């Protein structure tokens, strides 16, 4: 008898409204975003209250979910502002809040009726802790990144609580994101969204004034659980999460479309998984999903980000039989080959001719400009446009 398979919810990062739409367009079931405060990504775009309202309305209109991240660790001086913010958010009714701090959680229960998901920052690694949070009214737990797929599956089975697990994105050397390296080296607080990624640097090991070696000793490779999707589908885990609220449009669209296919088709070709190499990455490993991470999880000889494709821009307008408007983020030249990606397809064309929006022929583009190319029925609005770096 075929083994029972349950499709997990695919949860995507939404660094801004454009990325939120791209995530939904490319197959996300839910998107998590940071609001104006307590979202742990101080330097991403984050959403204003008005943008949150529009985003929730948009998610509801397409029958998807939107979660708001409130996973900073609050200080006493934050509490009045937080209470006021929670009252504002209660009116908006997002589909859940993602919270780490017990005090924030208890205030949220006092001020709102919105379901609560416990953040991975809360470092939950066993079923007794899950049961504690269950009794406290938490609907879903994003388990600590230190948990393996088997740990997550067993906890799901034993507790009956909704479980969410990270499957793709950046990892770091801290325990569930708790780290003060950035605080000490730059004065920016990792636990309040200010991490400056000091751990990624090359460090010298010095003895008696002599440098013994230099290495990126804490530079964790990125998590990639694509190979494990068939196992996840059998695991009973309720949701799979993609990391990366500060990542590019290309990363969001590409990662979502690949995992959407992997989940929907259950088992797909190596080629689809290789597409995850497109956006910049620090090379991949499975984190702690299969076994405890070891030295293989660190990119000691890091020589810069890897990528097979360059993000070119987004299709903003398709005028039938006339032309296609692309918002271009980088320089491209006549004769280059471009690939257009969306959830359903991936098509390529050679840029034989293109012009400015006003019709002036161009040989190359300026970054951050609009160009017009001839109409193609293979291209749709919001397609992500990339060029290959492999030639
Ligand atoms: S400094 Fe490095 S280990 Fe610490 S939180 Fe930032 S990315 Fe993680």
Short mmCIF file of C-alpha atoms and ligand atoms in Angstrom, two decimals:
data_model
loop_
_atom_site.label_atom_id
_atom_site.label_comp_id
_atom_site.label_asym_id
_atom_site.label_seq_id
_atom_site.Cartn_x
_atom_site.Cartn_y
_atom_site.Cartn_z
CA UNK A 1 0.00 0.00 0.00
CA UNK A 2 1.36 3.46 -0.93
CA UNK A 3 2.57 5.49 2.06
CA UNK A 4 0.29 8.34 3.12
CA UNK A 5 1.62 11.74 2.08
CA UNK A 6 0.56 15.08 3.58
CA UNK A 7 1.49 18.25 1.71
CA UNK A 8 3.00 20.71 4.19
CA UNK A 9 2.24 24.42 4.01
CA UNK A 10 5.06 26.23 2.19
CA UNK A 11 5.99 29.32 4.21
CA UNK A 12 8.02 32.05 2.51
CA UNK A 13 9.85 35.23 3.50
CA UNK A 14 8.29 38.55 2.45
CA UNK A 15 10.89 41.29 2.86
CA UNK A 16 8.65 43.87 1.17
CA UNK A 17 5.39 43.99 -0.76
CA UNK A 18 7.03 43.12 -4.10
CA UNK A 19 8.67 40.03 -2.60
CA UNK A 20 5.46 39.03 -0.83
CA UNK A 21 3.63 39.01 -4.19
CA UNK A 22 6.45 37.10 -5.86
CA UNK A 23 6.36 34.51 -3.08
CA UNK A 24 2.62 33.94 -3.50
CA UNK A 25 2.90 33.97 -7.32
CA UNK A 26 5.57 31.30 -7.17
CA UNK A 27 3.76 28.93 -4.87
CA UNK A 28 3.93 30.05 -1.24
CA UNK A 29 0.90 29.09 0.87
CA UNK A 30 1.86 31.62 3.54
CA UNK A 31 4.29 34.54 3.81
CA UNK A 32 5.87 35.94 6.98
CA UNK A 33 6.72 39.63 7.18
CA UNK A 34 8.17 42.07 9.68
CA UNK A 35 6.12 45.02 10.86
CA UNK A 36 7.42 48.39 12.06
CA UNK A 37 8.71 46.98 15.40
CA UNK A 38 10.03 43.75 16.98
CA UNK A 39 10.49 41.91 13.67
CA UNK A 40 14.18 40.94 14.12
CA UNK A 41 15.27 42.35 10.74
CA UNK A 42 16.08 45.93 11.51
CA UNK A 43 17.77 46.46 8.14
CA UNK A 44 15.20 44.86 5.80
CA UNK A 45 12.47 47.04 4.27
CA UNK A 46 9.80 45.93 6.79
CA UNK A 47 6.13 46.84 6.42
CA UNK A 48 4.41 49.96 7.72
CA UNK A 49 1.01 49.53 9.35
CA UNK A 50 -0.72 50.57 6.11
CA UNK A 51 1.38 48.12 4.09
CA UNK A 52 0.53 45.34 6.55
CA UNK A 53 -3.15 46.13 6.08
CA UNK A 54 -2.82 45.92 2.29
CA UNK A 55 -0.74 42.75 2.49
CA UNK A 56 -3.32 40.98 4.69
CA UNK A 57 -6.12 42.11 2.41
CA UNK A 58 -4.16 40.84 -0.60
CA UNK A 59 -3.44 37.46 1.06
CA UNK A 60 -7.13 37.03 1.96
CA UNK A 61 -8.18 37.92 -1.60
CA UNK A 62 -6.11 35.04 -3.02
CA UNK A 63 -6.92 32.65 -0.19
CA UNK A 64 -3.39 32.58 1.25
CA UNK A 65 -2.03 33.32 4.71
CA UNK A 66 0.13 36.10 6.09
CA UNK A 67 2.02 35.95 9.38
CA UNK A 68 3.59 38.87 11.23
CA UNK A 69 6.93 38.34 12.94
CA UNK A 70 7.20 39.74 16.48
CA UNK A 71 10.17 37.66 17.55
CA UNK A 72 12.46 40.24 19.13
CA UNK A 73 13.26 39.86 22.82
CA UNK A 74 11.52 42.80 24.47
CA UNK A 75 12.97 44.97 27.25
CA UNK A 76 10.87 46.69 29.89
CA UNK A 77 11.21 49.95 27.99
CA UNK A 78 9.61 48.32 24.91
CA UNK A 79 6.43 47.19 26.62
CA UNK A 80 4.18 50.27 26.31
CA UNK A 81 5.00 50.63 22.63
CA UNK A 82 4.39 46.92 22.14
CA UNK A 83 0.96 47.03 23.77
CA UNK A 84 -0.06 49.91 21.52
CA UNK A 85 1.27 48.07 18.46
CA UNK A 86 -0.61 44.88 19.39
CA UNK A 87 -3.87 46.86 19.64
CA UNK A 88 -3.22 48.17 16.12
CA UNK A 89 -2.44 44.70 14.79
CA UNK A 90 -5.55 43.16 16.37
CA UNK A 91 -7.62 45.35 14.05
CA UNK A 92 -5.75 43.99 11.01
CA UNK A 93 -6.22 40.31 11.93
CA UNK A 94 -3.19 38.63 10.34
CA UNK A 95 -3.34 34.82 10.24
CA UNK A 96 -0.74 34.46 13.02
CA UNK A 97 2.02 36.18 14.98
CA UNK A 98 5.44 34.54 15.19
CA UNK A 99 6.81 35.15 18.70
CA UNK A 100 9.85 34.05 20.77
CA UNK A 101 9.64 35.90 24.07
CA UNK A 102 7.28 34.68 26.82
CA UNK A 103 6.49 38.25 27.91
CA UNK A 104 5.63 39.28 24.35
CA UNK A 105 3.53 36.15 24.05
CA UNK A 106 1.54 36.85 27.22
CA UNK A 107 0.92 40.47 26.18
CA UNK A 108 -0.18 39.27 22.75
CA UNK A 109 -2.73 36.96 24.37
CA UNK A 110 -4.03 39.88 26.46
CA UNK A 111 -4.29 42.31 23.56
CA UNK A 112 -5.23 40.19 20.55
CA UNK A 113 -7.19 37.16 19.36
CA UNK A 114 -4.67 36.29 16.64
CA UNK A 115 -3.22 32.71 16.68
CA UNK A 116 0.36 32.43 17.90
CA UNK A 117 3.23 30.53 16.30
CA UNK A 118 6.31 30.07 18.47
CA UNK A 119 9.46 31.23 16.68
CA UNK A 120 12.53 29.07 16.16
CA UNK A 121 14.29 31.64 18.38
CA UNK A 122 12.50 30.07 21.36
CA UNK A 123 14.82 27.03 20.90
CA UNK A 124 12.26 24.27 21.39
CA UNK A 125 13.91 20.86 20.93
CA UNK A 126 11.69 18.33 22.76
CA UNK A 127 8.09 17.25 23.21
CA UNK A 128 7.78 18.27 26.87
CA UNK A 129 8.56 21.86 25.97
CA UNK A 130 6.12 21.60 23.05
CA UNK A 131 3.40 20.41 25.43
CA UNK A 132 4.12 23.34 27.75
CA UNK A 133 3.62 25.81 24.91
CA UNK A 134 0.54 23.91 23.73
CA UNK A 135 -1.05 24.36 27.15
CA UNK A 136 -0.13 28.01 26.99
CA UNK A 137 -2.22 28.35 23.82
CA UNK A 138 0.43 28.28 21.09
CA UNK A 139 -1.04 26.94 17.87
CA UNK A 140 2.15 26.07 15.97
CA UNK A 141 5.82 25.70 16.89
CA UNK A 142 8.72 26.44 14.58
CA UNK A 143 11.17 24.03 16.17
CA UNK A 144 14.79 24.96 16.88
CA UNK A 145 17.07 24.58 13.89
CA UNK A 146 19.05 22.10 15.95
CA UNK A 147 16.24 19.52 15.49
CA UNK A 148 16.57 16.86 12.80
CA UNK A 149 13.75 15.82 10.50
CA UNK A 150 13.28 12.68 12.65
CA UNK A 151 13.11 14.80 15.84
CA UNK A 152 10.47 17.04 14.25
CA UNK A 153 8.45 14.10 12.99
CA UNK A 154 8.50 12.33 16.39
CA UNK A 155 7.52 15.52 18.23
CA UNK A 156 4.62 16.02 15.81
CA UNK A 157 3.43 12.46 16.37
CA UNK A 158 3.74 12.55 20.16
CA UNK A 159 2.18 15.98 20.77
CA UNK A 160 -0.36 16.51 17.99
CA UNK A 161 0.76 20.17 17.83
CA UNK A 162 1.36 21.86 14.46
CA UNK A 163 5.07 21.77 13.67
CA UNK A 164 6.99 23.98 11.24
CA UNK A 165 10.59 23.33 10.18
CA UNK A 166 13.15 25.34 8.23
CA UNK A 167 14.07 23.63 4.97
CA UNK A 168 16.10 26.23 3.06
CA UNK A 169 18.18 29.36 3.59
CA UNK A 170 21.07 30.83 5.54
CA UNK A 171 22.31 29.11 8.69
CA UNK A 172 24.56 30.64 11.30
CA UNK A 173 26.89 29.56 14.06
CA UNK A 174 24.63 30.66 16.90
CA UNK A 175 22.23 28.47 18.90
CA UNK A 176 18.79 29.11 17.36
CA UNK A 177 19.82 32.62 16.47
CA UNK A 178 20.95 33.55 20.01
CA UNK A 179 24.29 35.26 19.57
CA UNK A 180 26.19 38.28 20.83
CA UNK A 181 29.17 38.22 18.44
CA UNK A 182 27.63 41.05 16.44
CA UNK A 183 26.83 42.99 19.63
CA UNK A 184 30.44 42.83 20.85
CA UNK A 185 32.11 43.53 17.52
CA UNK A 186 29.83 46.25 16.18
CA UNK A 187 27.38 47.25 18.91
CA UNK A 188 24.52 45.86 16.81
CA UNK A 189 22.22 43.49 18.67
CA UNK A 190 21.56 40.18 16.89
CA UNK A 191 18.61 39.46 19.13
CA UNK A 192 16.92 42.69 18.18
CA UNK A 193 17.41 42.45 14.41
CA UNK A 194 20.78 44.16 14.09
CA UNK A 195 23.15 41.28 13.25
CA UNK A 196 26.12 42.40 11.18
CA UNK A 197 27.20 38.79 10.41
CA UNK A 198 30.60 39.08 12.05
CA UNK A 199 30.83 35.29 12.15
CA UNK A 200 31.18 35.23 8.35
CA UNK A 201 34.58 36.94 8.43
CA UNK A 202 37.96 35.28 8.06
CA UNK A 203 39.65 34.88 11.46
CA UNK A 204 43.36 34.53 12.21
CA UNK A 205 44.46 31.99 14.81
CA UNK A 206 47.52 33.56 16.49
CA UNK A 207 49.94 31.96 18.95
CA UNK A 208 52.96 33.83 20.35
CA UNK A 209 52.45 36.64 17.82
CA UNK A 210 52.57 34.14 14.94
CA UNK A 211 49.57 33.54 12.71
CA UNK A 212 49.06 29.77 12.67
CA UNK A 213 46.26 29.83 10.10
CA UNK A 214 43.45 31.97 8.76
CA UNK A 215 40.04 30.58 8.08
CA UNK A 216 36.32 31.33 7.91
CA UNK A 217 35.89 29.12 10.97
CA UNK A 218 32.26 30.04 11.69
CA UNK A 219 30.91 30.62 8.19
CA UNK A 220 28.06 28.10 8.02
CA UNK A 221 27.01 26.87 4.58
CA UNK A 222 23.40 27.47 3.59
CA UNK A 223 20.68 24.96 4.40
CA UNK A 224 19.22 23.03 1.47
CA UNK A 225 16.70 20.29 2.26
CA UNK A 226 15.52 19.71 -1.31
CA UNK A 227 16.73 16.10 -1.32
CA UNK A 228 14.69 15.43 1.79
CA UNK A 229 11.32 16.68 0.49
CA UNK A 230 9.97 13.13 -0.07
CA UNK A 231 10.88 12.35 3.58
CA UNK A 232 9.23 15.55 4.77
CA UNK A 233 6.04 14.63 2.92
CA UNK A 234 5.86 11.37 4.88
CA UNK A 235 6.84 12.99 8.19
CA UNK A 236 3.52 14.57 9.19
CA UNK A 237 5.23 17.97 9.59
CA UNK A 238 2.71 20.72 8.93
CA UNK A 239 4.80 23.50 7.39
CA UNK A 240 8.16 23.99 5.68
CA UNK A 241 9.82 27.35 6.00
CA UNK A 242 12.17 29.19 3.66
CA UNK A 243 14.57 31.64 5.34
CA UNK A 244 15.48 35.01 3.83
CA UNK A 245 13.52 38.24 4.40
CA UNK A 246 16.59 40.20 3.26
CA UNK A 247 17.22 38.11 0.12
CA UNK A 248 16.61 39.18 -3.51
CA UNK A 249 13.51 38.92 -5.68
CA UNK A 250 15.30 36.20 -7.62
CA UNK A 251 15.99 34.15 -4.48
CA UNK A 252 12.37 34.41 -3.32
CA UNK A 253 10.78 33.53 -6.67
CA UNK A 254 13.27 30.83 -7.59
CA UNK A 255 13.35 29.06 -4.23
CA UNK A 256 9.57 29.06 -3.97
CA UNK A 257 8.98 27.74 -7.48
CA UNK A 258 11.48 24.90 -6.93
CA UNK A 259 10.07 23.80 -3.55
CA UNK A 260 6.49 24.17 -4.85
CA UNK A 261 7.33 21.70 -7.64
CA UNK A 262 9.22 19.39 -5.31
CA UNK A 263 6.21 19.24 -2.97
CA UNK A 264 3.54 18.98 -5.67
CA UNK A 265 5.34 16.46 -7.88
CA UNK A 266 6.61 14.54 -4.84
CA UNK A 267 9.81 13.43 -6.56
CA UNK A 268 11.41 15.47 -9.31
CA UNK A 269 14.53 15.47 -11.41
CA UNK A 270 17.97 16.53 -10.26
CA UNK A 271 17.67 19.44 -12.73
CA UNK A 272 14.93 21.10 -10.68
CA UNK A 273 16.99 20.87 -7.48
CA UNK A 274 20.02 22.32 -9.30
CA UNK A 275 18.01 25.46 -10.00
CA UNK A 276 18.50 26.29 -6.31
CA UNK A 277 22.13 27.09 -7.25
CA UNK A 278 20.88 30.09 -9.29
CA UNK A 279 20.75 32.87 -6.64
CA UNK A 280 23.86 33.64 -4.57
CA UNK A 281 24.64 31.13 -1.84
CA UNK A 282 27.48 30.01 0.45
CA UNK A 283 27.28 26.45 -0.97
CA UNK A 284 24.81 24.05 0.57
CA UNK A 285 24.46 21.41 3.23
CA UNK A 286 21.59 19.79 5.10
CA UNK A 287 22.14 21.65 8.37
CA UNK A 288 21.02 19.36 11.17
CA UNK A 289 18.13 17.86 9.20
CA UNK A 290 19.69 14.42 8.67
CA UNK A 291 22.40 14.29 11.33
CA UNK A 292 24.12 16.61 13.77
CA UNK A 293 26.06 19.30 11.86
CA UNK A 294 29.83 18.77 11.69
CA UNK A 295 32.85 20.52 10.19
CA UNK A 296 31.39 19.76 6.73
CA UNK A 297 28.74 22.36 7.47
CA UNK A 298 31.27 25.20 7.51
CA UNK A 299 32.65 26.94 4.41
CA UNK A 300 36.23 27.36 5.75
CA UNK A 301 37.72 28.43 2.40
CA UNK A 302 34.96 30.85 1.47
CA UNK A 303 35.95 32.81 -1.62
CA UNK A 304 32.78 34.74 -2.23
CA UNK A 305 29.18 33.81 -2.91
CA UNK A 306 28.37 31.16 -5.52
CA UNK A 307 25.66 31.63 -8.12
CA UNK A 308 24.84 30.38 -11.60
CA UNK A 309 22.53 33.25 -12.58
CA UNK A 310 22.47 37.01 -12.33
CA UNK A 311 19.22 38.73 -11.36
CA UNK A 312 18.27 41.12 -14.18
CA UNK A 313 14.88 42.43 -13.12
CA UNK A 314 11.12 42.00 -13.13
CA UNK A 315 8.54 42.05 -15.93
CA UNK A 316 6.26 44.96 -15.10
CA UNK A 317 3.96 45.14 -18.12
CA UNK A 318 3.03 42.93 -21.08
CA UNK A 319 1.23 44.76 -23.92
CA UNK A 320 -0.15 42.12 -26.28
CA UNK A 321 1.44 42.21 -29.75
CA UNK A 322 3.37 45.35 -28.79
CA UNK A 323 6.02 44.89 -26.14
CA UNK A 324 7.19 43.89 -22.70
CA UNK A 325 8.40 46.35 -20.05
CA UNK A 326 11.15 45.14 -17.74
CA UNK A 327 12.41 46.97 -14.68
CA UNK A 328 16.12 46.26 -14.98
CA UNK A 329 18.41 46.21 -11.93
CA UNK A 330 21.72 45.57 -13.67
CA UNK A 331 23.54 46.29 -16.92
CA UNK A 332 22.65 43.98 -19.80
CA UNK A 333 23.73 44.18 -23.44
CA UNK A 334 22.16 43.42 -26.80
CA UNK A 335 22.68 39.77 -27.74
CA UNK A 336 22.46 38.44 -24.17
CA UNK A 337 20.20 35.51 -23.44
CA UNK A 338 17.53 36.09 -20.78
CA UNK A 339 15.46 33.56 -18.86
CA UNK A 340 11.96 34.35 -17.58
CA UNK A 341 10.84 32.42 -14.50
CA UNK A 342 7.50 31.87 -12.88
CA UNK A 343 5.76 29.06 -11.02
CA UNK A 344 4.58 27.28 -14.16
CA UNK A 345 7.39 27.73 -16.62
CA UNK A 346 10.87 28.86 -17.43
CA UNK A 347 11.40 30.32 -20.93
CA UNK A 348 14.42 31.91 -22.61
CA UNK A 349 14.94 34.43 -25.37
CA UNK A 350 17.86 36.28 -26.90
CA UNK A 351 17.82 40.02 -26.53
CA UNK A 352 18.18 40.88 -30.25
CA UNK A 353 16.80 44.38 -29.84
CA UNK A 354 15.44 46.53 -27.07
CA UNK A 355 14.62 50.15 -26.42
CA UNK A 356 13.80 52.66 -23.75
CA UNK A 357 10.12 53.01 -22.83
CA UNK A 358 9.92 56.02 -25.13
CA UNK A 359 11.15 53.84 -28.05
CA UNK A 360 14.80 54.91 -28.31
CA UNK A 361 16.91 51.86 -29.41
CA UNK A 362 19.54 50.85 -26.82
CA UNK A 363 22.74 48.78 -26.95
CA UNK A 364 22.95 48.29 -23.18
CA UNK A 365 20.87 49.12 -20.13
CA UNK A 366 21.54 51.29 -17.14
CA UNK A 367 20.94 49.71 -13.72
CA UNK A 368 17.61 50.71 -12.19
CA UNK A 369 15.88 51.63 -15.45
CA UNK A 370 12.98 50.41 -17.59
CA UNK A 371 13.46 48.82 -21.01
CA UNK A 372 11.03 47.57 -23.61
CA UNK A 373 11.56 44.32 -25.56
CA UNK A 374 9.45 42.78 -28.35
CA UNK A 375 6.27 40.95 -27.29
CA UNK A 376 6.51 37.23 -26.54
CA UNK A 377 3.54 35.12 -25.50
CA UNK A 378 5.87 33.10 -23.22
CA UNK A 379 6.37 36.05 -20.85
CA UNK A 380 3.99 37.20 -18.10
CA UNK A 381 3.80 40.14 -15.69
CA UNK A 382 5.92 39.53 -12.56
CA UNK A 383 8.19 36.98 -14.26
CA UNK A 384 11.66 37.16 -12.72
CA UNK A 385 14.29 37.83 -15.39
CA UNK A 386 17.80 36.35 -15.04
CA UNK A 387 20.87 35.83 -17.19
CA UNK A 388 23.18 32.85 -17.03
CA UNK A 389 26.72 33.13 -15.64
CA UNK A 390 27.75 29.69 -16.86
CA UNK A 391 28.70 30.56 -20.48
S1 LIG B 1 26.92 37.11 13.99
FE1 LIG B 1 26.75 35.21 12.83
S2 LIG B 1 26.31 33.63 14.37
FE2 LIG B 1 25.80 35.61 15.27
S3 LIG B 1 23.60 35.88 14.82
FE3 LIG B 1 24.79 36.94 13.22
S4 LIG B 1 24.90 35.41 11.54
FE4 LIG B 1 24.36 34.31 13.45
#
